[in-house]
mmCIF file of C-alpha atoms in Angstrom:
data_model
loop_
_atom_site.group_PDB
_atom_site.id
_atom_site.type_symbol
_atom_site.label_atom_id
_atom_site.label_comp_id
_atom_site.label_asym_id
_atom_site.label_seq_id
_atom_site.Cartn_x
_atom_site.Cartn_y
_atom_site.Cartn_z
ATOM 1 C CA GLU S 182 -14.097 -14.590 -1.428
ATOM 2 C CA ILE S 183 -14.167 -11.308 0.476
ATOM 3 C CA LEU S 184 -14.911 -8.216 -1.585
ATOM 4 C CA LEU S 185 -13.610 -4.891 -0.281
ATOM 5 C CA THR S 186 -15.116 -1.622 -1.491
ATOM 6 C CA GLN S 187 -13.144 1.524 -0.806
ATOM 7 C CA THR S 188 -14.550 5.055 -1.016
ATOM 8 C CA PRO S 189 -13.871 7.637 -2.209
ATOM 9 C CA ALA S 190 -11.815 6.512 -5.203
ATOM 10 C CA ALA S 191 -10.013 9.860 -5.161
ATOM 11 C CA ALA S 192 -10.005 13.023 -3.078
ATOM 12 C CA ALA S 193 -8.417 16.457 -3.234
ATOM 13 C CA VAL S 194 -7.582 17.828 0.198
ATOM 14 C CA GLU S 195 -6.410 21.284 1.233
ATOM 15 C CA ARG S 196 -3.191 21.502 3.228
ATOM 16 C CA GLY S 197 -3.818 21.227 6.940
ATOM 17 C CA ALA S 198 -7.152 19.478 6.477
ATOM 18 C CA SER S 199 -7.996 15.874 7.285
ATOM 19 C CA VAL S 200 -9.594 13.179 5.160
ATOM 20 C CA SER S 201 -11.286 9.856 5.822
ATOM 21 C CA VAL S 202 -11.206 6.790 3.593
ATOM 22 C CA ARG S 203 -13.867 4.122 4.069
ATOM 23 C CA CYS S 204 -13.457 0.410 3.442
ATOM 24 C CA GLN S 205 -16.490 -1.873 3.451
ATOM 25 C CA SER S 206 -16.264 -5.656 3.417
ATOM 26 C CA SER S 207 -18.787 -8.010 1.829
ATOM 27 C CA SER S 208 -18.321 -10.337 4.786
ATOM 28 C CA GLY S 209 -17.562 -9.697 8.440
ATOM 29 C CA VAL S 210 -13.807 -9.711 9.016
ATOM 30 C CA VAL S 211 -14.042 -8.781 12.716
ATOM 31 C CA ASN S 212 -10.980 -6.527 13.098
ATOM 32 C CA ASN S 213 -8.744 -8.302 10.594
ATOM 33 C CA LEU S 214 -8.228 -5.306 8.342
ATOM 34 C CA ALA S 215 -5.015 -3.561 7.326
ATOM 35 C CA TRP S 216 -4.252 -0.243 5.638
ATOM 36 C CA TYR S 217 -1.305 0.573 3.370
ATOM 37 C CA LEU S 218 -0.018 3.645 1.580
ATOM 38 C CA GLN S 219 1.938 3.850 -1.639
ATOM 39 C CA LYS S 220 3.850 6.830 -2.978
ATOM 40 C CA GLY S 221 4.779 6.853 -6.637
ATOM 41 C CA THR S 222 6.596 3.690 -7.670
ATOM 42 C CA GLU S 223 7.592 2.733 -4.123
ATOM 43 C CA SER S 224 6.348 -0.512 -2.597
ATOM 44 C CA PRO S 225 3.207 -0.273 -0.432
ATOM 45 C CA LYS S 226 4.018 0.645 3.167
ATOM 46 C CA PRO S 227 1.990 -0.895 6.008
ATOM 47 C CA LEU S 228 0.209 1.687 8.145
ATOM 48 C CA ILE S 229 -2.364 -0.057 10.296
ATOM 49 C CA TYR S 230 -3.121 -3.647 11.276
ATOM 50 C CA ALA S 231 -6.001 -5.176 13.246
ATOM 51 C CA ALA S 232 -8.165 -2.223 12.101
ATOM 52 C CA THR S 233 -6.804 0.258 14.655
ATOM 53 C CA ALA S 234 -3.168 -0.552 15.553
ATOM 54 C CA LEU S 235 -0.388 1.572 14.064
ATOM 55 C CA HIS S 236 2.708 -0.200 12.774
ATOM 56 C CA THR S 237 5.964 0.804 14.471
ATOM 57 C CA GLY S 238 7.256 4.123 13.179
ATOM 58 C CA VAL S 239 3.969 5.211 11.584
ATOM 59 C CA SER S 240 2.961 8.800 12.328
ATOM 60 C CA SER S 241 0.041 9.463 14.667
ATOM 61 C CA ARG S 242 -1.432 11.518 11.811
ATOM 62 C CA PHE S 243 -2.952 8.193 10.792
ATOM 63 C CA SER S 244 -5.707 6.437 12.707
ATOM 64 C CA GLY S 245 -7.970 3.501 11.995
ATOM 65 C CA SER S 246 -11.403 2.598 13.280
ATOM 66 C CA GLY S 247 -14.175 0.117 12.593
ATOM 67 C CA TYR S 248 -15.207 -3.481 13.191
ATOM 68 C CA GLY S 249 -16.999 -6.206 11.292
ATOM 69 C CA THR S 250 -17.714 -4.906 7.797
ATOM 70 C CA ASP S 251 -17.147 -1.138 7.981
ATOM 71 C CA PHE S 252 -13.747 0.477 8.522
ATOM 72 C CA THR S 253 -12.266 3.960 8.257
ATOM 73 C CA LEU S 254 -8.774 5.357 7.829
ATOM 74 C CA THR S 255 -8.402 8.979 8.928
ATOM 75 C CA ILE S 256 -5.413 11.013 7.799
ATOM 76 C CA ILE S 257 -4.566 14.386 9.334
ATOM 77 C CA GLN S 258 -2.667 16.710 6.997
ATOM 78 C CA PRO S 259 -2.166 14.361 4.025
ATOM 79 C CA GLU S 260 1.147 14.841 2.221
ATOM 80 C CA ASP S 261 1.474 15.085 -1.541
ATOM 81 C CA TYR S 262 -0.043 12.478 -3.854
ATOM 82 C CA THR S 263 -0.525 9.150 -2.141
ATOM 83 C CA VAL S 264 -2.549 6.004 -2.789
ATOM 84 C CA TYR S 265 -4.172 4.199 0.157
ATOM 85 C CA TYR S 266 -5.254 0.568 0.219
ATOM 86 C CA CYS S 267 -7.252 -1.582 2.600
ATOM 87 C CA GLN S 268 -6.781 -5.335 2.826
ATOM 88 C CA SER S 269 -8.509 -8.117 4.719
ATOM 89 C CA GLY S 270 -6.138 -10.071 6.902
ATOM 90 C CA LEU S 271 -8.380 -13.132 6.882
ATOM 91 C CA LYS S 272 -7.590 -13.929 3.253
ATOM 92 C CA PRO S 273 -4.803 -11.698 1.914
ATOM 93 C CA THR S 274 -5.394 -10.570 -1.651
ATOM 94 C CA LEU S 275 -3.793 -8.236 -4.141
ATOM 95 C CA LEU S 276 -3.996 -4.594 -3.111
ATOM 96 C CA LYS S 277 -6.665 -3.569 -5.599
ATOM 97 C CA PRO S 278 -9.247 -1.246 -3.963
ATOM 98 C CA HIS S 279 -7.627 2.120 -3.401
ATOM 99 C CA CYS S 280 -8.072 5.813 -2.808
ATOM 100 C CA SER S 281 -5.801 8.411 -4.402
ATOM 101 C CA ILE S 282 -5.271 11.601 -2.388
#
């Protein structure tokens, strides 16, 4: 089982600023890591796959980096209240670790 630890659990960000969310894996997942966002009661929306690749239609305000066990999602000018999730693509699991911004 792969354990993902996401930090911070929550962050308050001023308008126009940027924020980074870190996701650490208990086991090396190479670049098989995805990021999602969820607003309110909407379904999670895929942002990034393969650690760094943006899904079609996703704003360039989002970027992903990392390899192995340590990954980062950077968001420029976050909008409103949003929850972000990371997920290992090697063994998909429920979207549990998260960061609320």
